[in-house]
Tab-separated table of C-alpha atoms in Angstrom:
chain	number	residue	atom	x	y	z
E	14	LEU	CA	-20.044	3.797	-3.712
E	15	PRO	CA	-20.582	6.464	-1.037
E	16	GLY	CA	-20.577	9.910	-2.623
E	17	HIS	CA	-21.211	8.507	-6.108
E	18	GLY	CA	-24.379	8.154	-8.142
E	19	GLN	CA	-27.423	8.403	-5.888
E	20	THR	CA	-25.534	7.294	-2.757
E	21	PRO	CA	-24.982	10.197	-0.344
E	22	CYS	CA	-21.695	11.057	1.314
E	23	LEU	CA	-20.920	9.532	4.696
E	24	GLY	CA	-18.432	12.179	5.800
E	25	TYR	CA	-15.429	14.245	4.789
E	26	VAL	CA	-13.337	11.107	4.141
E	27	HIS	CA	-14.511	7.899	2.513
E	28	THR	CA	-11.973	5.227	3.350
E	29	MET	CA	-11.475	2.249	1.080
E	30	GLU	CA	-12.705	0.072	3.957
E	31	GLU	CA	-15.971	2.022	4.198
E	32	MET	CA	-16.446	1.685	0.462
E	33	ALA	CA	-15.772	-2.054	0.685
E	34	ASP	CA	-18.394	-2.333	3.415
E	35	ALA	CA	-20.885	-0.538	1.162
E	36	VAL	CA	-20.183	-2.990	-1.679
E	37	LYS	CA	-20.598	-5.904	0.720
E	38	ALA	CA	-23.968	-4.563	1.867
E	39	VAL	CA	-25.197	-4.452	-1.735
E	40	LEU	CA	-23.956	-7.981	-2.460
E	41	ASP	CA	-25.620	-9.257	0.709
E	42	HIS	CA	-28.857	-7.540	-0.319
E	43	LEU	CA	-28.642	-9.328	-3.675
E	44	GLY	CA	-28.176	-12.649	-1.879
E	45	LEU	CA	-24.746	-13.302	-3.411
E	46	ARG	CA	-22.244	-15.346	-1.436
E	47	ARG	CA	-19.231	-16.040	-3.678
E	48	TYR	CA	-18.101	-13.929	-6.591
E	49	VAL	CA	-15.285	-12.592	-8.742
E	50	MET	CA	-14.664	-8.901	-8.193
E	51	VAL	CA	-13.179	-6.463	-10.695
E	52	GLY	CA	-11.946	-3.091	-9.486
E	53	HIS	CA	-10.904	-0.320	-11.876
E	54	SER	CA	-8.466	2.322	-10.587
E	55	MET	CA	-9.885	3.406	-7.186
E	56	GLY	CA	-12.190	0.398	-7.463
E	57	GLY	CA	-9.075	-1.746	-7.240
E	58	TYR	CA	-8.230	-0.158	-3.893
E	59	VAL	CA	-11.769	-0.932	-2.735
E	60	THR	CA	-11.411	-4.512	-4.001
E	61	LEU	CA	-8.190	-4.978	-2.044
E	62	ALA	CA	-9.874	-3.679	1.117
E	63	PHE	CA	-12.743	-6.078	0.422
E	64	ALA	CA	-10.327	-9.008	-0.019
E	65	GLU	CA	-8.732	-8.192	3.315
E	66	ARG	CA	-12.042	-7.844	5.182
E	67	TYR	CA	-14.153	-10.531	3.462
E	68	PRO	CA	-11.707	-13.119	2.048
E	69	ASN	CA	-14.131	-16.046	2.165
E	70	HIS	CA	-16.498	-14.404	-0.306
E	71	LEU	CA	-14.036	-14.022	-3.170
E	72	LYS	CA	-13.314	-16.672	-5.780
E	73	GLY	CA	-10.846	-14.277	-7.348
E	74	PHE	CA	-10.391	-10.593	-8.103
E	75	THR	CA	-8.982	-8.362	-10.813
E	76	LEU	CA	-6.920	-5.236	-10.330
E	77	PHE	CA	-7.996	-3.400	-13.459
E	78	PHE	CA	-5.536	-0.550	-14.109
E	79	SER	CA	-4.912	-0.304	-10.380
E	80	THR	CA	-2.169	-0.920	-7.817
E	81	ALA	CA	-1.815	-2.723	-4.511
E	82	ARG	CA	0.678	-0.198	-3.177
E	83	ALA	CA	-0.093	2.820	-1.015
E	84	ASP	CA	0.405	6.348	-2.307
E	85	SER	CA	3.994	7.563	-2.324
E	86	ASP	CA	4.813	10.830	-0.555
E	87	GLU	CA	4.832	12.535	-3.956
E	88	LYS	CA	1.448	11.071	-4.836
E	89	ARG	CA	-0.045	12.253	-1.540
E	90	ILE	CA	1.099	15.770	-2.367
E	91	ASP	CA	-0.587	15.417	-5.765
E	92	ARG	CA	-3.796	14.305	-4.014
E	93	ASP	CA	-3.698	17.408	-1.805
E	94	ARG	CA	-3.275	19.593	-4.884
E	95	ALA	CA	-6.196	17.816	-6.536
E	96	ILE	CA	-8.362	18.344	-3.442
E	97	GLU	CA	-7.631	22.075	-3.498
E	98	ALA	CA	-8.416	22.206	-7.215
E	99	VAL	CA	-11.717	20.402	-6.638
E	100	LYS	CA	-12.676	22.792	-3.864
E	101	HIS	CA	-11.845	25.757	-6.086
E	102	ASN	CA	-13.853	24.530	-9.092
E	103	HIS	CA	-14.774	20.878	-9.106
E	104	HIS	CA	-16.443	20.938	-12.549
E	105	ARG	CA	-13.301	22.358	-14.136
E	106	PHE	CA	-11.203	19.734	-12.328
E	107	ILE	CA	-13.332	16.890	-13.720
E	108	ARG	CA	-13.378	18.304	-17.253
E	109	GLN	CA	-9.581	18.460	-17.205
E	110	ALA	CA	-8.934	15.204	-15.341
E	111	ILE	CA	-11.085	12.776	-17.345
E	112	PRO	CA	-9.381	13.233	-20.751
E	113	ASN	CA	-5.983	12.808	-19.060
E	114	LEU	CA	-6.931	9.230	-18.153
E	115	PHE	CA	-6.745	8.301	-21.840
E	116	ARG	CA	-3.719	7.859	-24.049
E	117	PRO	CA	-3.412	11.141	-26.055
E	118	ARG	CA	-4.328	9.594	-29.398
E	119	SER	CA	-7.325	7.847	-27.801
E	120	ARG	CA	-8.899	11.185	-26.916
E	121	ASP	CA	-9.754	11.707	-30.581
E	122	THR	CA	-10.518	8.069	-31.380
E	123	PHE	CA	-12.931	7.825	-28.446
E	124	ARG	CA	-14.162	11.419	-28.333
E	125	LYS	CA	-17.775	10.341	-27.754
E	126	GLU	CA	-16.784	8.014	-24.892
E	127	VAL	CA	-14.547	10.675	-23.312
E	128	ASN	CA	-17.426	13.154	-23.341
E	129	HIS	CA	-19.767	10.558	-21.841
E	130	ALA	CA	-17.241	9.793	-19.072
E	131	LYS	CA	-17.006	13.506	-18.287
E	132	ALA	CA	-20.784	13.839	-18.196
E	133	GLU	CA	-21.083	10.924	-15.766
E	134	ALA	CA	-18.246	12.175	-13.554
E	135	LEU	CA	-19.821	15.631	-13.386
E	136	LYS	CA	-22.775	14.059	-11.569
E	137	THR	CA	-20.494	13.333	-8.600
E	138	PRO	CA	-20.878	16.058	-5.951
E	139	LEU	CA	-17.877	18.078	-4.828
E	140	GLN	CA	-17.783	16.380	-1.434
E	141	GLY	CA	-17.949	12.950	-3.055
E	142	VAL	CA	-14.833	13.721	-5.093
E	143	VAL	CA	-12.977	15.164	-2.097
E	144	ALA	CA	-13.936	12.267	0.183
E	145	ALA	CA	-12.683	9.742	-2.378
E	146	LEU	CA	-9.387	11.596	-2.861
E	147	GLU	CA	-8.894	11.799	0.918
E	148	GLY	CA	-9.659	8.086	1.251
E	149	MET	CA	-7.221	7.078	-1.476
E	150	LYS	CA	-4.517	9.236	0.080
E	151	ILE	CA	-4.594	7.373	3.409
E	152	ARG	CA	-5.112	3.814	2.162
E	153	PRO	CA	-2.540	1.255	3.378
E	154	ASP	CA	-0.224	-0.837	1.250
E	155	ARG	CA	-1.865	-4.189	0.452
E	156	GLU	CA	0.737	-5.747	-1.837
E	157	VAL	CA	0.928	-8.702	0.550
E	158	LEU	CA	-2.429	-9.853	-0.856
E	159	LEU	CA	-0.726	-10.457	-4.200
E	160	HIS	CA	1.535	-13.001	-2.492
E	161	PHE	CA	-0.493	-14.439	0.382
E	162	GLY	CA	-4.066	-13.408	-0.387
E	163	PRO	CA	-7.203	-15.548	-0.185
E	164	CYS	CA	-7.631	-16.235	-3.916
E	165	PRO	CA	-6.175	-15.971	-7.431
E	166	VAL	CA	-5.552	-12.473	-8.763
E	167	GLN	CA	-5.662	-11.078	-12.274
E	168	MET	CA	-3.871	-7.864	-13.169
E	169	ILE	CA	-4.713	-5.836	-16.270
E	170	CYS	CA	-2.404	-2.883	-16.916
E	171	GLY	CA	-1.741	-0.307	-19.632
E	172	GLU	CA	1.671	0.062	-21.224
E	173	ARG	CA	1.003	3.791	-21.667
E	174	ASP	CA	-1.177	4.350	-18.611
E	175	PRO	CA	-0.654	8.025	-17.636
E	176	VAL	CA	-1.940	7.409	-14.104
E	177	LEU	CA	-0.235	4.111	-13.195
E	178	PRO	CA	2.644	3.485	-15.616
E	179	PHE	CA	3.334	-0.188	-16.226
E	180	LYS	CA	6.966	0.200	-15.136
E	181	MET	CA	5.588	1.006	-11.660
E	182	ILE	CA	3.097	-1.858	-11.717
E	183	GLU	CA	5.380	-4.517	-13.223
E	184	PRO	CA	7.082	-5.620	-9.960
E	185	GLN	CA	3.647	-6.310	-8.459
E	186	THR	CA	2.756	-8.657	-11.309
E	187	ARG	CA	5.279	-11.151	-9.931
E	188	GLY	CA	3.052	-11.840	-6.917
E	189	LYS	CA	2.513	-15.530	-6.233
E	190	LYS	CA	-1.268	-15.115	-6.411
E	191	VAL	CA	-1.172	-13.266	-9.751
E	192	THR	CA	-2.255	-16.078	-12.044
E	193	HIS	CA	-3.383	-13.982	-15.026
E	194	LEU	CA	-1.769	-10.871	-16.529
E	195	LEU	CA	-2.674	-8.673	-19.471
E	196	VAL	CA	-0.714	-5.601	-20.535
E	197	THR	CA	-2.573	-3.487	-23.097
E	198	GLU	CA	-0.924	-0.917	-25.334
E	199	ASN	CA	-3.029	2.063	-24.311
E	200	GLY	CA	-3.914	4.173	-21.271
E	201	HIS	CA	-5.860	3.968	-18.018
E	202	MET	CA	-9.285	3.339	-19.534
E	203	GLY	CA	-8.905	-0.180	-20.882
E	204	HIS	CA	-12.633	-0.882	-20.714
E	205	ILE	CA	-12.942	1.762	-23.458
E	206	GLU	CA	-9.555	1.879	-25.193
E	207	ASP	CA	-9.070	-1.915	-25.352
E	208	ARG	CA	-12.614	-3.098	-24.736
E	209	GLU	CA	-12.588	-6.420	-26.618
E	210	GLU	CA	-9.166	-7.504	-25.380
E	211	CYS	CA	-9.984	-6.657	-21.758
E	212	THR	CA	-13.429	-8.267	-21.895
E	213	ARG	CA	-11.971	-11.488	-23.243
E	214	ALA	CA	-9.285	-11.536	-20.527
E	215	LEU	CA	-11.825	-10.914	-17.767
E	216	LEU	CA	-14.095	-13.719	-18.968
E	217	ASP	CA	-11.177	-16.128	-19.347
E	218	PHE	CA	-10.088	-15.386	-15.774
E	219	ALA	CA	-13.587	-15.874	-14.379
E	220	ASP	CA	-13.988	-19.143	-16.310
E	221	SER	CA	-10.722	-20.434	-14.844
E	222	LEU	CA	-11.959	-20.182	-11.249
């Protein structure tokens, strides 16, 4: 994604649409035409933008600990606070933010994985973090895609997700296109905290398409 890994920043704001375009460019370069897309957290917002812009390329997609709704007014205020914190000391922000994605008891169980996640996140430049936060803040509501989208949708959520509590996500799981649902017992990082269960659910969804 722009502003992540070895991909430079495009500007002060990276919209979800711009990120979706970047993903599409990579898939085109690889010669792929039809695929199942899985988007974790912000990646889910990118996936929704992709589904809106390139519907004919998706066989299905998974919102993996993500939401189809736009930020609430309260959440936008939180994003602004996060942006200021990043600008003040972006390494400290990352070191504090990453562990908070996990259920409290998971932080000890998966200490090695938490430290690895922090190390990877610390490679993201300050402007990459800010641009992503700004882009998430202004993304539109795309819940309509869960009812009238181009393909089947899977949703995987965490019962104790500190970022996107299941009680907030649950109404979205009733979308007509949501054909597969998994609710894990842990936090926001299901690919670590509930790896086997999530992997099995993802493969079952892909095999059903």
